[in-house]
Structures are given as structure tokens and as C-alpha cells.
PDB file of C-alpha atoms in Angstrom:
ATOM      1  CA  MET A 112      -6.191  16.037  -7.632  1.00 75.00           C
ATOM      2  CA  HIS A 113      -5.746  18.295  -4.638  1.00 80.00           C
ATOM      3  CA  GLN A 114      -3.091  20.968  -5.137  1.00 80.00           C
ATOM      4  CA  CYS A 115      -0.435  20.986  -2.409  1.00 78.00           C
ATOM      5  CA  THR A 116       2.429  23.273  -1.502  1.00 77.00           C
ATOM      6  CA  LEU A 117       5.940  21.916  -1.070  1.00 82.00           C
ATOM      7  CA  SER A 118       5.461  21.550   2.704  1.00 84.00           C
ATOM      8  CA  GLN A 119       2.414  19.359   2.017  1.00 91.00           C
ATOM      9  CA  ILE A 120       4.301  16.888  -0.193  1.00 93.00           C
ATOM     10  CA  VAL A 121       6.041  13.689   0.926  1.00 96.00           C
ATOM     11  CA  SER A 122       7.641  11.241  -1.481  1.00 96.00           C
ATOM     12  CA  PHE A 123       8.509   7.591  -1.035  1.00 97.00           C
ATOM     13  CA  PHE A 124      10.599   5.925  -3.748  1.00 97.00           C
ATOM     14  CA  ASP A 125      12.146   3.013  -1.876  1.00 97.00           C
ATOM     15  CA  GLU A 126      11.765  -0.571  -0.711  1.00 96.00           C
ATOM     16  CA  VAL A 127       9.387  -1.265   2.143  1.00 96.00           C
ATOM     17  CA  ASN A 128      11.385  -2.161   5.258  1.00 95.00           C
ATOM     18  CA  GLY A 129      11.604  -1.102   8.884  1.00 95.00           C
ATOM     19  CA  LYS A 130      13.954   1.845   8.287  1.00 97.00           C
ATOM     20  CA  SER A 131      12.105   3.199   5.252  1.00 97.00           C
ATOM     21  CA  MET A 132       8.719   2.945   7.019  1.00 97.00           C
ATOM     22  CA  GLU A 133      10.143   4.699  10.084  1.00 97.00           C
ATOM     23  CA  ARG A 134      11.390   7.498   7.823  1.00 97.00           C
ATOM     24  CA  LEU A 135       8.042   7.653   6.002  1.00 98.00           C
ATOM     25  CA  GLY A 136       6.175   7.892   9.311  1.00 97.00           C
ATOM     26  CA  GLN A 137       8.423  10.757  10.412  1.00 97.00           C
ATOM     27  CA  ASP A 138       8.082  12.586   7.084  1.00 97.00           C
ATOM     28  CA  LEU A 139       4.300  12.234   7.053  1.00 97.00           C
ATOM     29  CA  GLY A 140       4.073  13.254  10.709  1.00 96.00           C
ATOM     30  CA  LYS A 141       6.051  16.441  10.028  1.00 96.00           C
ATOM     31  CA  ALA A 142       3.961  17.312   6.970  1.00 96.00           C
ATOM     32  CA  VAL A 143       0.678  16.696   8.791  1.00 95.00           C
ATOM     33  CA  LEU A 144       1.789  18.719  11.825  1.00 94.00           C
ATOM     34  CA  ALA A 145       2.946  21.629   9.647  1.00 94.00           C
ATOM     35  CA  ASN A 146      -0.290  21.614   7.635  1.00 93.00           C
ATOM     36  CA  GLN A 147      -3.008  20.718  10.126  1.00 90.00           C
ATOM     37  CA  GLY A 148      -6.369  20.228   8.448  1.00 91.00           C
ATOM     38  CA  LYS A 149      -4.937  20.592   4.923  1.00 95.00           C
ATOM     39  CA  TRP A 150      -4.344  17.892   2.354  1.00 95.00           C
ATOM     40  CA  VAL A 151      -0.968  16.179   2.341  1.00 96.00           C
ATOM     41  CA  SER A 152       0.161  14.393  -0.834  1.00 96.00           C
ATOM     42  CA  LEU A 153       2.233  11.213  -0.668  1.00 97.00           C
ATOM     43  CA  PHE A 154       3.932  10.330  -3.971  1.00 96.00           C
ATOM     44  CA  LEU A 155       4.716   6.609  -4.187  1.00 97.00           C
ATOM     45  CA  CYS A 156       6.842   4.311  -6.323  1.00 97.00           C
ATOM     46  CA  SER A 157       8.033   1.060  -4.744  1.00 97.00           C
ATOM     47  CA  SER A 158       8.959  -2.503  -5.578  1.00 95.00           C
ATOM     48  CA  GLY A 159       7.464  -3.567  -2.236  1.00 94.00           C
ATOM     49  CA  GLY A 160       9.306  -5.392   0.519  1.00 93.00           C
ATOM     50  CA  LYS A 161       8.559  -6.445   4.079  1.00 92.00           C
ATOM     51  CA  VAL A 162       4.948  -7.076   5.087  1.00 91.00           C
ATOM     52  CA  ASN A 163       5.089  -6.246   8.805  1.00 92.00           C
ATOM     53  CA  PRO A 164       6.486  -2.693   8.428  1.00 95.00           C
ATOM     54  CA  ALA A 165       3.915  -2.023   5.678  1.00 96.00           C
ATOM     55  CA  PHE A 166       1.017  -3.013   7.946  1.00 95.00           C
ATOM     56  CA  ALA A 167       2.559  -0.983  10.792  1.00 96.00           C
ATOM     57  CA  ILE A 168       2.744   2.235   8.745  1.00 97.00           C
ATOM     58  CA  TYR A 169      -0.750   1.636   7.343  1.00 97.00           C
ATOM     59  CA  GLU A 170      -2.172   1.317  10.858  1.00 96.00           C
ATOM     60  CA  PHE A 171      -0.147   4.297  12.131  1.00 97.00           C
ATOM     61  CA  VAL A 172      -1.380   6.545   9.316  1.00 97.00           C
ATOM     62  CA  ARG A 173      -5.007   5.374   9.173  1.00 96.00           C
ATOM     63  CA  HIS A 174      -5.688   4.942  12.910  1.00 96.00           C
ATOM     64  CA  ILE A 175      -3.296   7.255  14.761  1.00 95.00           C
ATOM     65  CA  LEU A 176      -2.064  10.069  12.481  1.00 94.00           C
ATOM     66  CA  ARG A 177      -5.355  10.258  10.504  1.00 95.00           C
ATOM     67  CA  PRO A 178      -4.335  12.948   7.993  1.00 95.00           C
ATOM     68  CA  LYS A 179      -6.253  14.263   5.005  1.00 95.00           C
ATOM     69  CA  LEU A 180      -4.019  12.187   2.757  1.00 96.00           C
ATOM     70  CA  GLN A 181      -3.868  12.053  -1.011  1.00 96.00           C
ATOM     71  CA  THR A 182      -1.695   9.259  -2.379  1.00 97.00           C
ATOM     72  CA  VAL A 183      -0.275   9.470  -5.891  1.00 96.00           C
ATOM     73  CA  ALA A 184       0.930   6.288  -7.606  1.00 97.00           C
ATOM     74  CA  LEU A 185       3.829   6.684 -10.015  1.00 96.00           C
ATOM     75  CA  GLY A 186       5.611   4.048 -12.097  1.00 95.00           C
ATOM     76  CA  GLU A 187       4.999   0.745 -10.335  1.00 96.00           C
ATOM     77  CA  LEU A 188       3.651  -0.218  -6.955  1.00 96.00           C
ATOM     78  CA  ARG A 189       4.584  -3.866  -6.506  1.00 95.00           C
ATOM     79  CA  SER A 190       4.068  -6.537  -3.877  1.00 93.00           C
ATOM     80  CA  ILE A 191       3.015  -4.931  -0.559  1.00 94.00           C
ATOM     81  CA  ALA A 192       3.403  -1.337  -1.885  1.00 97.00           C
ATOM     82  CA  PRO A 193      -0.262  -1.046  -3.023  1.00 97.00           C
ATOM     83  CA  LEU A 194      -1.151  -1.201   0.686  1.00 96.00           C
ATOM     84  CA  LEU A 195       0.690   2.121   1.162  1.00 98.00           C
ATOM     85  CA  TYR A 196      -1.321   3.583  -1.717  1.00 97.00           C
ATOM     86  CA  LEU A 197      -4.568   2.539  -0.014  1.00 97.00           C
ATOM     87  CA  MET A 198      -3.689   4.788   2.959  1.00 97.00           C
ATOM     88  CA  GLY A 199      -4.935   7.769   0.942  1.00 97.00           C
ATOM     89  CA  ASP A 200      -8.407   9.237   1.314  1.00 96.00           C
ATOM     90  CA  HIS A 201      -8.043  10.401  -2.275  1.00 96.00           C
ATOM     91  CA  ARG A 202      -5.966   8.207  -4.589  1.00 97.00           C
ATOM     92  CA  VAL A 203      -4.515   9.439  -7.859  1.00 96.00           C
ATOM     93  CA  ILE A 204      -2.743   7.327 -10.476  1.00 97.00           C
ATOM     94  CA  THR A 205      -0.851   8.246 -13.647  1.00 94.00           C
ATOM     95  CA  PRO A 206      -1.887   6.570 -16.933  1.00 93.00           C
ATOM     96  CA  GLU A 207       1.221   4.350 -17.176  1.00 94.00           C
ATOM     97  CA  THR A 208       1.337   3.308 -13.521  1.00 96.00           C
ATOM     98  CA  THR A 209       0.683  -0.315 -12.577  1.00 96.00           C
ATOM     99  CA  LEU A 210      -0.229  -2.021  -9.317  1.00 96.00           C
ATOM    100  CA  TRP A 211       1.204  -5.550  -9.043  1.00 95.00           C
ATOM    101  CA  PHE A 212      -0.052  -8.161  -6.574  1.00 94.00           C
ATOM    102  CA  HIS A 213       1.183 -11.571  -5.439  1.00 90.00           C
ATOM    103  CA  HIS A 214       0.918 -13.949  -2.475  1.00 85.00           C
ATOM    104  CA  ILE A 215       2.138 -12.677   0.855  1.00 84.00           C
ATOM    105  CA  GLY A 216       5.306 -14.583   1.695  1.00 80.00           C
ATOM    106  CA  GLN A 217       8.358 -14.710   3.929  1.00 73.00           C
ATOM    107  CA  SER A 218      11.975 -14.360   2.791  1.00 72.00           C
ATOM    108  CA  PHE A 219      14.807 -16.244   4.463  1.00 71.00           C
ATOM    109  CA  ASP A 220      18.528 -15.933   4.400  1.00 67.00           C
ATOM    110  CA  GLU A 221      20.506 -19.076   3.641  1.00 65.00           C
ATOM    111  CA  LYS A 222      21.399 -19.676   7.325  1.00 71.00           C
ATOM    112  CA  PHE A 223      17.783 -19.834   8.467  1.00 75.00           C
ATOM    113  CA  ARG A 224      16.243 -23.221   9.270  1.00 77.00           C
ATOM    114  CA  ILE A 225      12.607 -24.110   9.912  1.00 78.00           C
ATOM    115  CA  ASP A 226      10.985 -27.355  10.957  1.00 84.00           C
ATOM    116  CA  THR A 227       7.445 -28.572  10.273  1.00 89.00           C
ATOM    117  CA  LEU A 228       6.008 -26.883  13.374  1.00 90.00           C
ATOM    118  CA  ASP A 229       7.624 -23.580  12.372  1.00 86.00           C
ATOM    119  CA  ALA A 230       6.266 -23.999   8.845  1.00 87.00           C
ATOM    120  CA  GLU A 231       2.758 -24.659  10.188  1.00 91.00           C
ATOM    121  CA  ARG A 232       2.907 -21.596  12.438  1.00 91.00           C
ATOM    122  CA  MET A 233       4.268 -19.449   9.625  1.00 89.00           C
ATOM    123  CA  ARG A 234       1.502 -20.617   7.293  1.00 91.00           C
ATOM    124  CA  LYS A 235      -1.124 -19.540   9.828  1.00 93.00           C
ATOM    125  CA  GLU A 236       0.579 -16.152  10.264  1.00 91.00           C
ATOM    126  CA  LEU A 237       0.810 -15.612   6.501  1.00 90.00           C
ATOM    127  CA  LEU A 238      -2.864 -16.485   6.072  1.00 92.00           C
ATOM    128  CA  LEU A 239      -3.735 -13.989   8.833  1.00 93.00           C
ATOM    129  CA  ASP A 240      -1.709 -11.313   7.017  1.00 92.00           C
ATOM    130  CA  GLU A 241      -3.431 -12.155   3.740  1.00 93.00           C
ATOM    131  CA  GLY A 242      -6.826 -11.916   5.415  1.00 94.00           C
ATOM    132  CA  LYS A 243      -5.928  -8.528   6.865  1.00 95.00           C
ATOM    133  CA  TYR A 244      -4.803  -7.307   3.422  1.00 95.00           C
ATOM    134  CA  PHE A 245      -8.024  -8.610   1.806  1.00 96.00           C
ATOM    135  CA  ARG A 246     -10.155  -6.790   4.413  1.00 96.00           C
ATOM    136  CA  ILE A 247      -8.220  -3.533   3.888  1.00 96.00           C
ATOM    137  CA  ILE A 248      -8.598  -3.784   0.106  1.00 97.00           C
ATOM    138  CA  GLU A 249     -12.352  -4.374   0.390  1.00 97.00           C
ATOM    139  CA  GLU A 250     -12.770  -1.486   2.848  1.00 97.00           C
ATOM    140  CA  ARG A 251     -10.556   1.051   1.048  1.00 96.00           C
ATOM    141  CA  THR A 252     -12.064   0.307  -2.379  1.00 97.00           C
ATOM    142  CA  ASP A 253     -15.541   0.868  -0.891  1.00 97.00           C
ATOM    143  CA  GLY A 254     -16.433  -2.734  -1.692  1.00 97.00           C
ATOM    144  CA  LYS A 255     -15.666  -2.429  -5.418  1.00 97.00           C
ATOM    145  CA  THR A 256     -13.066  -5.141  -4.831  1.00 97.00           C
ATOM    146  CA  SER A 257     -14.389  -7.838  -2.518  1.00 97.00           C
ATOM    147  CA  LYS A 258     -12.205  -9.973  -0.234  1.00 96.00           C
ATOM    148  CA  LYS A 259     -12.687 -12.824  -2.695  1.00 96.00           C
ATOM    149  CA  GLU A 260     -11.562 -10.651  -5.614  1.00 96.00           C
ATOM    150  CA  ALA A 261      -8.607  -9.369  -3.555  1.00 96.00           C
ATOM    151  CA  ARG A 262      -7.590 -12.978  -2.886  1.00 94.00           C
ATOM    152  CA  SER A 263      -7.704 -13.620  -6.621  1.00 95.00           C
ATOM    153  CA  LEU A 264      -5.510 -10.568  -7.322  1.00 94.00           C
ATOM    154  CA  LEU A 265      -2.808 -11.826  -4.972  1.00 91.00           C
ATOM    155  CA  ARG A 266      -3.039 -15.522  -5.707  1.00 91.00           C
ATOM    156  CA  ASN A 267      -3.014 -15.013  -9.481  1.00 93.00           C
ATOM    157  CA  LYS A 268      -0.213 -12.407  -9.444  1.00 93.00           C
ATOM    158  CA  LYS A 269      -2.351  -9.766 -11.131  1.00 94.00           C
ATOM    159  CA  THR A 270      -1.180  -6.434 -12.475  1.00 95.00           C
ATOM    160  CA  LEU A 271      -3.693  -3.587 -12.664  1.00 96.00           C
ATOM    161  CA  ASP A 272      -3.324  -0.754 -15.130  1.00 96.00           C
ATOM    162  CA  ALA A 273      -4.613   2.715 -14.251  1.00 96.00           C
ATOM    163  CA  LYS A 274      -8.036   2.189 -15.865  1.00 96.00           C
ATOM    164  CA  THR A 275      -8.595  -1.106 -14.034  1.00 97.00           C
ATOM    165  CA  ALA A 276      -7.392   0.478 -10.769  1.00 97.00           C
ATOM    166  CA  ILE A 277     -10.186   3.051 -11.172  1.00 97.00           C
ATOM    167  CA  GLU A 278     -12.797   0.390 -11.995  1.00 97.00           C
ATOM    168  CA  LEU A 279     -11.853  -1.722  -8.946  1.00 97.00           C
ATOM    169  CA  GLY A 280     -11.841   1.272  -6.568  1.00 97.00           C
ATOM    170  CA  PHE A 281      -8.087   1.359  -5.915  1.00 97.00           C
ATOM    171  CA  ALA A 282      -7.755   4.779  -7.552  1.00 97.00           C
ATOM    172  CA  HIS A 283     -10.162   7.687  -7.689  1.00 96.00           C
ATOM    173  CA  GLU A 284      -8.593   9.673 -10.505  1.00 95.00           C
ATOM    174  CA  ILE A 285      -6.137   9.370 -13.391  1.00 95.00           C
ATOM    175  CA  VAL A 286      -3.969  12.443 -13.822  1.00 91.00           C
ATOM    176  CA  SER A 287      -1.797  13.147 -16.858  1.00 78.00           C
ATOM    177  CA  ILE A 288      -0.488  15.978 -19.003  1.00 62.00           C
ATOM    178  CA  GLU A 289      -3.717  15.833 -21.005  1.00 63.00           C
ATOM    179  CA  ASN A 290      -5.721  15.834 -17.762  1.00 54.00           C
ATOM    180  CA  PRO A 291      -3.753  18.191 -15.478  1.00 55.00           C
ATOM    181  CA  PRO A 292      -4.693  18.695 -11.821  1.00 57.00           C
TER     182      PRO A 292
END
């Protein structure tokens, strides 16, 4: 685990939504700007949330900001939150942390109505999002988790413990009191 000063640390313990991803982008941008060329650590714990803002921050960090980023998973990363973890060039996980996967879906409020054409279009969009997530997982795990295996993780609502996260390439290192940084 790379040691970081306070100015190199960003934490995100929230739901994934437009506002929280905007705030995360700003916080990461400030840390990267203040520490050019140095490692920045992003500590994560999230129940997940909205898919579109998660993909937006992933693309912003990986393709525009391009920091030397270490992500540290704490507690649980559920739903779309493991995507945020995969932003890191070096990924650290604690022994009790879990990564939880499920199908990509769309939430509606009770006043929202869709017809069959809307449902068809939404299905295509959701499958595109799933495909994007599968490709990212395969790429960021250096192929240790294939697109087919990623599909299985999501479709079978799998939970990975820290050891399995290492084996499948999601994490690079387990850090604990017995194994300090």
C-alpha cells in the first residue's frame, strides 16, 4: 500500500448519484492537482446507486484526470460501487471487505410509466451498460476475470471476499493490522 499524506487522501462513503459523483470528481481533482505525480488514495465504502454517474466518474478519472490512483475498499462495495474501486491503478482491500454484484437495472418512481417500446429501448440500453461494465472488469483485472465471468458475477448476484477479490484481479493487496502498509 502506498503511503499518502493527508492532502493525498480522498474518501467516499456515500451513495452513487449525480451530486456525490460531482463532489468526488472535485475532491479527486483537487488532490491530484495539489500532488502532481504523486499517489492519491481514494478510500471507498458504498452501497452503490445510479449507473450513469458511476460510468461518468470512471471515464473522467481514467481518461481525463489520469491520476496515480490507489483505491482502498472498506466495509462493502455494493452494486455499481465496485466500478469506482476499479478506477485505481493499485487496489487495496481490507480482510473483511466484500464486493457485491448484481444485474444493472433502472429504478422508477411510482408516477413513471413505460410502454413496450420504452421497455425494449431500456433493455437495449441496460445491456449496453452491462457490456461496458464487463469490458471494464476484464481490462482492469488484467484478464483474470473475463467478460463471461463478469457477466456471471452480476447475473448470479455474487459477493467476493477479499481473498477472492485478489484471485480474480479486482484487488492487488490485502491490508490489515497484521499486515500493515
